[in-house]
mmCIF file of C-alpha atoms in Angstrom:
data_model
loop_
_atom_site.group_PDB
_atom_site.id
_atom_site.type_symbol
_atom_site.label_atom_id
_atom_site.label_comp_id
_atom_site.label_asym_id
_atom_site.label_seq_id
_atom_site.Cartn_x
_atom_site.Cartn_y
_atom_site.Cartn_z
ATOM 1 C CA MET A 1 0.484 0.350 -0.413
ATOM 2 C CA SER A 2 1.703 3.754 -0.925
ATOM 3 C CA ASP A 3 1.985 6.587 1.144
ATOM 4 C CA ASN A 4 -0.491 8.164 -0.462
ATOM 5 C CA ILE A 5 -3.559 5.532 -0.025
ATOM 6 C CA ARG A 6 -2.885 4.509 3.820
ATOM 7 C CA ASP A 7 -2.823 8.305 4.646
ATOM 8 C CA GLN A 8 -6.708 8.930 2.794
ATOM 9 C CA LEU A 9 -7.570 5.824 4.773
ATOM 10 C CA LEU A 10 -6.410 7.252 8.500
ATOM 11 C CA GLY A 11 -7.987 10.431 7.669
ATOM 12 C CA LEU A 12 -11.452 8.385 7.039
ATOM 13 C CA GLY A 13 -11.036 6.789 10.542
ATOM 14 C CA PHE A 14 -9.794 3.460 9.712
ATOM 15 C CA LYS A 15 -6.877 2.493 12.455
ATOM 16 C CA ALA A 16 -3.399 1.148 10.669
ATOM 17 C CA ALA A 17 -2.597 -2.573 11.061
ATOM 18 C CA PRO A 18 -0.852 -3.131 14.560
ATOM 19 C CA LYS A 19 2.923 -4.298 13.425
ATOM 20 C CA PRO A 20 4.137 -8.144 14.418
ATOM 21 C CA GLU A 21 5.704 -8.545 18.087
ATOM 22 C CA ARG A 22 9.478 -8.950 17.446
ATOM 23 C CA LYS A 23 10.452 -12.325 19.362
ATOM 24 C CA ALA A 24 13.903 -12.031 20.780
ATOM 25 C CA GLU A 25 16.494 -14.097 19.370
ATOM 26 C CA PRO A 26 18.255 -16.661 21.599
ATOM 27 C CA ARG A 27 21.226 -15.835 22.873
ATOM 28 C CA ARG A 28 24.263 -17.742 21.478
ATOM 29 C CA ASP A 29 25.241 -19.390 25.453
ATOM 30 C CA GLY A 30 21.700 -20.849 25.536
ATOM 31 C CA ARG A 31 20.446 -18.059 28.018
ATOM 32 C CA PRO A 32 17.618 -15.841 27.543
ATOM 33 C CA GLN A 33 17.885 -12.538 26.637
ATOM 34 C CA GLY A 34 16.890 -10.763 30.037
ATOM 35 C CA LYS A 35 15.923 -7.077 30.551
ATOM 36 C CA PRO A 36 19.836 -4.660 30.679
ATOM 37 C CA GLY A 37 21.114 -4.336 34.132
ATOM 38 C CA GLN A 38 19.856 -8.086 35.010
ATOM 39 C CA GLY A 39 22.350 -10.782 36.100
ATOM 40 C CA ARG A 40 25.079 -8.115 36.206
ATOM 41 C CA PRO A 41 26.983 -7.645 39.826
ATOM 42 C CA GLN A 42 26.116 -4.805 42.359
ATOM 43 C CA ALA A 43 28.543 -2.169 42.619
ATOM 44 C CA GLY A 44 30.474 -1.818 46.125
ATOM 45 C CA ASN A 45 28.858 -5.781 46.749
ATOM 46 C CA ASN A 46 32.106 -7.138 45.379
ATOM 47 C CA LYS A 47 34.633 -6.990 48.551
ATOM 48 C CA PRO A 48 35.112 -9.491 50.365
ATOM 49 C CA ALA A 49 33.039 -10.553 53.520
ATOM 50 C CA HIS A 50 36.130 -10.191 55.635
ATOM 51 C CA ALA A 51 38.128 -6.689 54.253
ATOM 52 C CA GLY A 52 38.923 -4.697 57.187
ATOM 53 C CA SER A 53 38.029 -0.716 57.358
ATOM 54 C CA ASN A 54 39.318 1.830 54.556
ATOM 55 C CA LYS A 55 40.149 4.608 57.195
ATOM 56 C CA PRO A 56 43.295 6.127 57.606
ATOM 57 C CA GLY A 57 45.327 4.873 59.651
ATOM 58 C CA HIS A 58 43.886 1.856 60.515
ATOM 59 C CA ALA A 59 45.231 -0.261 57.056
ATOM 60 C CA GLY A 60 47.617 -2.535 58.373
ATOM 61 C CA LYS A 61 47.115 -2.047 61.733
ATOM 62 C CA PRO A 62 48.186 -5.377 64.009
ATOM 63 C CA ALA A 63 45.477 -5.818 66.998
ATOM 64 C CA HIS A 64 47.897 -6.354 69.251
ATOM 65 C CA ALA A 65 49.509 -2.508 69.160
ATOM 66 C CA GLY A 66 48.911 -0.421 72.166
ATOM 67 C CA ARG A 67 50.489 2.980 72.550
ATOM 68 C CA PRO A 68 53.868 4.326 72.115
ATOM 69 C CA GLY A 69 56.615 3.256 74.793
ATOM 70 C CA GLN A 70 53.631 -0.191 75.709
ATOM 71 C CA GLY A 71 56.050 -3.130 75.608
ATOM 72 C CA ARG A 72 59.258 -1.422 76.337
ATOM 73 C CA PRO A 73 61.018 -2.831 79.496
ATOM 74 C CA ALA A 74 61.217 -0.684 82.250
ATOM 75 C CA GLN A 75 64.082 1.673 83.307
ATOM 76 C CA GLY A 76 65.034 0.991 86.605
ATOM 77 C CA THR A 77 64.688 3.109 89.843
ATOM 78 C CA ARG A 78 66.633 6.310 90.723
ATOM 79 C CA LYS A 79 69.056 5.226 93.388
ATOM 80 C CA PRO A 80 67.521 7.509 96.450
ATOM 81 C CA ARG A 81 69.988 10.507 97.995
ATOM 82 C CA SER A 82 71.461 9.699 101.323
ATOM 83 C CA GLN A 83 71.569 11.782 104.154
ATOM 84 C CA GLU A 84 74.825 13.577 103.345
ATOM 85 C CA ASP A 85 74.160 14.387 100.035
ATOM 86 C CA ILE A 86 71.002 16.551 101.062
ATOM 87 C CA ASP A 87 73.125 17.918 104.284
ATOM 88 C CA LEU A 88 75.914 18.712 102.191
ATOM 89 C CA ALA A 89 73.046 20.467 99.117
ATOM 90 C CA LYS A 90 71.591 22.696 101.559
ATOM 91 C CA ALA A 91 75.120 23.888 103.207
ATOM 92 C CA TYR A 92 76.407 24.963 99.332
ATOM 93 C CA ALA A 93 73.180 26.740 98.359
ATOM 94 C CA ILE A 94 73.508 28.484 102.123
ATOM 95 C CA ARG A 95 76.635 29.582 100.909
ATOM 96 C CA ALA A 96 75.834 30.617 97.519
ATOM 97 C CA GLN A 97 73.061 32.754 99.003
ATOM 98 C CA LYS A 98 75.090 34.248 101.956
ATOM 99 C CA GLU A 99 77.803 35.122 99.095
ATOM 100 C CA LYS A 100 75.366 36.624 96.832
ATOM 101 C CA ASP A 101 73.771 38.648 99.392
ATOM 102 C CA GLU A 102 77.081 39.914 100.753
ATOM 103 C CA ARG A 103 77.927 40.663 97.031
ATOM 104 C CA MET A 104 74.768 42.974 97.317
ATOM 105 C CA GLU A 105 75.861 44.506 100.417
ATOM 106 C CA ALA A 106 78.451 45.687 99.544
ATOM 107 C CA GLU A 107 77.558 46.825 96.235
ATOM 108 C CA ARG A 108 74.990 49.032 98.144
ATOM 109 C CA LEU A 109 77.352 50.369 101.089
ATOM 110 C CA LYS A 110 79.312 51.262 97.717
ATOM 111 C CA GLN A 111 76.966 53.057 96.140
ATOM 112 C CA GLU A 112 76.078 54.543 99.082
ATOM 113 C CA GLU A 113 79.024 56.022 99.270
ATOM 114 C CA ALA A 114 79.283 57.458 96.122
ATOM 115 C CA ARG A 115 76.366 59.273 96.947
ATOM 116 C CA LEU A 116 77.841 60.422 100.410
ATOM 117 C CA ARG A 117 81.059 61.602 98.074
ATOM 118 C CA ARG A 118 78.676 63.706 96.246
ATOM 119 C CA GLU A 119 76.825 66.004 98.282
ATOM 120 C CA ALA A 120 80.069 66.022 99.887
ATOM 121 C CA ARG A 121 81.876 67.538 97.089
ATOM 122 C CA ALA A 122 78.282 69.461 96.443
ATOM 123 C CA LYS A 123 78.143 70.993 99.150
ATOM 124 C CA LEU A 124 82.495 72.083 99.500
ATOM 125 C CA ASP A 125 82.252 73.811 96.200
ATOM 126 C CA GLU A 126 79.531 75.796 97.465
ATOM 127 C CA LEU A 127 81.355 76.621 100.946
ATOM 128 C CA ILE A 128 84.529 77.857 99.234
ATOM 129 C CA LYS A 129 83.117 79.398 96.457
ATOM 130 C CA ASP A 130 85.015 82.621 96.028
ATOM 131 C CA LYS A 131 87.100 81.817 98.788
ATOM 132 C CA GLY A 132 90.572 80.885 97.128
ATOM 133 C CA LEU A 133 93.991 83.045 97.798
ATOM 134 C CA ASN A 134 96.235 81.796 94.890
ATOM 135 C CA ASP A 135 98.612 84.700 93.700
ATOM 136 C CA PRO A 136 98.251 84.456 90.055
ATOM 137 C CA ASN A 137 101.691 86.190 90.160
ATOM 138 C CA ALA A 138 103.082 83.630 92.709
ATOM 139 C CA ASP A 139 106.622 82.362 92.121
ATOM 140 C CA ILE A 140 107.499 80.170 95.273
ATOM 141 C CA ALA A 141 106.354 75.956 94.515
ATOM 142 C CA ARG A 142 105.444 74.776 98.102
ATOM 143 C CA HIS A 143 105.914 70.748 97.960
ATOM 144 C CA PHE A 144 103.401 68.799 99.782
ATOM 145 C CA PRO A 145 102.246 64.918 99.989
ATOM 146 C CA TYR A 146 98.774 64.111 98.642
ATOM 147 C CA GLY A 147 97.446 60.912 97.356
ATOM 148 C CA GLY A 148 100.533 59.073 97.666
ATOM 149 C CA LYS A 149 102.419 61.669 95.495
ATOM 150 C CA ILE A 150 103.948 65.043 95.454
ATOM 151 C CA LYS A 151 102.021 68.025 94.881
ATOM 152 C CA ARG A 152 103.264 71.463 94.812
ATOM 153 C CA ILE A 153 101.504 75.270 95.154
ATOM 154 C CA TYR A 154 102.391 78.397 93.932
ATOM 155 C CA VAL A 155 102.756 80.954 96.811
ATOM 156 C CA ASN A 156 104.790 84.295 97.548
ATOM 157 C CA ALA A 157 106.940 84.702 100.081
ATOM 158 C CA GLU A 158 104.698 85.800 102.760
ATOM 159 C CA GLN A 159 101.972 82.986 101.642
ATOM 160 C CA LEU A 160 105.064 80.625 102.280
ATOM 161 C CA LYS A 161 105.485 81.855 106.359
ATOM 162 C CA ALA A 162 101.471 81.773 107.076
ATOM 163 C CA LEU A 163 100.845 78.471 105.231
ATOM 164 C CA ASN A 164 104.193 77.247 107.510
ATOM 165 C CA ALA A 165 102.961 78.508 110.825
ATOM 166 C CA GLY A 166 99.341 76.997 110.114
ATOM 167 C CA GLU A 167 97.613 79.964 109.424
ATOM 168 C CA LEU A 168 96.775 79.122 105.233
ATOM 169 C CA GLY A 169 96.036 75.726 103.968
ATOM 170 C CA VAL A 170 95.780 73.818 100.736
ATOM 171 C CA LEU A 171 92.836 72.553 99.366
ATOM 172 C CA GLN A 172 91.632 70.175 96.459
ATOM 173 C CA GLN A 173 89.295 71.281 94.461
ATOM 174 C CA ASN A 174 88.371 69.532 90.718
ATOM 175 C CA GLY A 175 91.566 68.569 90.126
ATOM 176 C CA ARG A 176 93.059 72.232 91.671
ATOM 177 C CA TYR A 177 94.940 72.980 94.683
ATOM 178 C CA LEU A 178 93.285 76.349 96.800
ATOM 179 C CA LEU A 179 94.874 78.634 99.390
ATOM 180 C CA VAL A 180 93.123 79.426 101.735
ATOM 181 C CA THR A 181 92.570 80.047 105.590
ATOM 182 C CA ALA A 182 92.480 78.441 108.515
ATOM 183 C CA GLN A 183 89.454 78.580 109.717
ATOM 184 C CA VAL A 184 88.096 77.784 105.605
ATOM 185 C CA LEU A 185 90.260 74.813 105.514
ATOM 186 C CA ALA A 186 88.997 73.166 108.855
ATOM 187 C CA GLU A 187 85.168 74.083 107.749
ATOM 188 C CA ALA A 188 85.732 72.322 104.367
ATOM 189 C CA GLU A 189 87.323 69.276 107.014
ATOM 190 C CA GLN A 190 83.734 69.143 108.367
ATOM 191 C CA VAL A 191 82.552 68.581 105.423
ATOM 192 C CA PHE A 192 84.469 66.528 103.033
ATOM 193 C CA ALA A 193 87.506 65.608 105.240
ATOM 194 C CA GLN A 194 89.223 63.832 101.786
ATOM 195 C CA ALA A 195 89.900 67.387 99.820
ATOM 196 C CA VAL A 196 92.010 68.595 102.733
ATOM 197 C CA ALA A 197 95.945 68.976 101.150
ATOM 198 C CA LEU A 198 97.598 70.242 103.259
ATOM 199 C CA LYS A 199 97.359 71.038 106.993
ATOM 200 C CA VAL A 200 100.212 72.351 108.951
ATOM 201 C CA ASP A 201 101.046 71.824 112.953
ATOM 202 C CA PRO A 202 102.470 75.075 114.028
ATOM 203 C CA ASN A 203 103.558 72.765 116.863
ATOM 204 C CA ALA A 204 104.977 69.920 115.176
ATOM 205 C CA PRO A 205 108.587 69.488 115.478
ATOM 206 C CA ALA A 206 110.605 71.284 112.416
ATOM 207 C CA ASP A 207 111.798 68.261 111.096
ATOM 208 C CA ALA A 208 107.801 66.719 110.378
ATOM 209 C CA ASP A 209 107.642 68.927 107.449
ATOM 210 C CA PRO A 210 110.759 68.564 105.181
ATOM 211 C CA TYR A 211 108.887 69.786 102.219
ATOM 212 C CA ALA A 212 107.865 73.728 104.569
ATOM 213 C CA ASP A 213 112.082 74.817 102.715
ATOM 214 C CA PRO A 214 111.063 76.100 99.610
ATOM 215 C CA GLN A 215 114.921 75.090 98.837
ATOM 216 C CA TYR A 216 113.538 71.411 98.751
ATOM 217 C CA GLN A 217 115.142 69.787 95.705
ATOM 218 C CA VAL A 218 112.709 67.007 94.896
ATOM 219 C CA PRO A 219 114.301 64.268 92.292
ATOM 220 C CA ASP A 220 113.375 64.378 89.093
ATOM 221 C CA ASP A 221 112.631 60.864 88.867
ATOM 222 C CA LEU A 222 109.450 61.811 90.954
ATOM 223 C CA VAL A 223 106.239 60.966 89.902
ATOM 224 C CA TRP A 224 104.019 64.210 90.326
#
């Protein structure tokens, strides 16, 4: 039947004849062909029943594995310290603490002494301010021992007599030597005795101060 006649019949209400059902062809292995997907193993079911967990850290871990350190032989216990060792350690600790305290006390005293010296020098500077009697034209060297060395101050003839008579004295101030009256010298000694460089006792024997004679010759190799 041609397609035109078929289309006309369908248009008049006739129904098309049903197609014959196609029989399933037998498989070559003799088994009937089933629906797609039948007879195939399902995904995820091919693991053996005895397979272990696949979580990280558990693969291959023996059943008897324990915490770190387990199974190691225990170390021997330390021998207890004797009473003699304990007493010796205490003695060392006491001595170390005592030495530390002594060092701290010595440092404290040193700082305190330095503070007192600073205060005393400040008072001395205020006391002898503008009270020096040094003559810029003096040409007579008066020697005297001070600080383990031989020092000198230049005076005139009149000042030399007054100095040897104890009417004048010499003070050390910031590396300089000042000629002052006996009264100022006594006041300065009360404030800062280390500053007194020369104090002559008029009642002392004449040979007690060999440097009183201006003709006294000082050796050339003497450290000034």
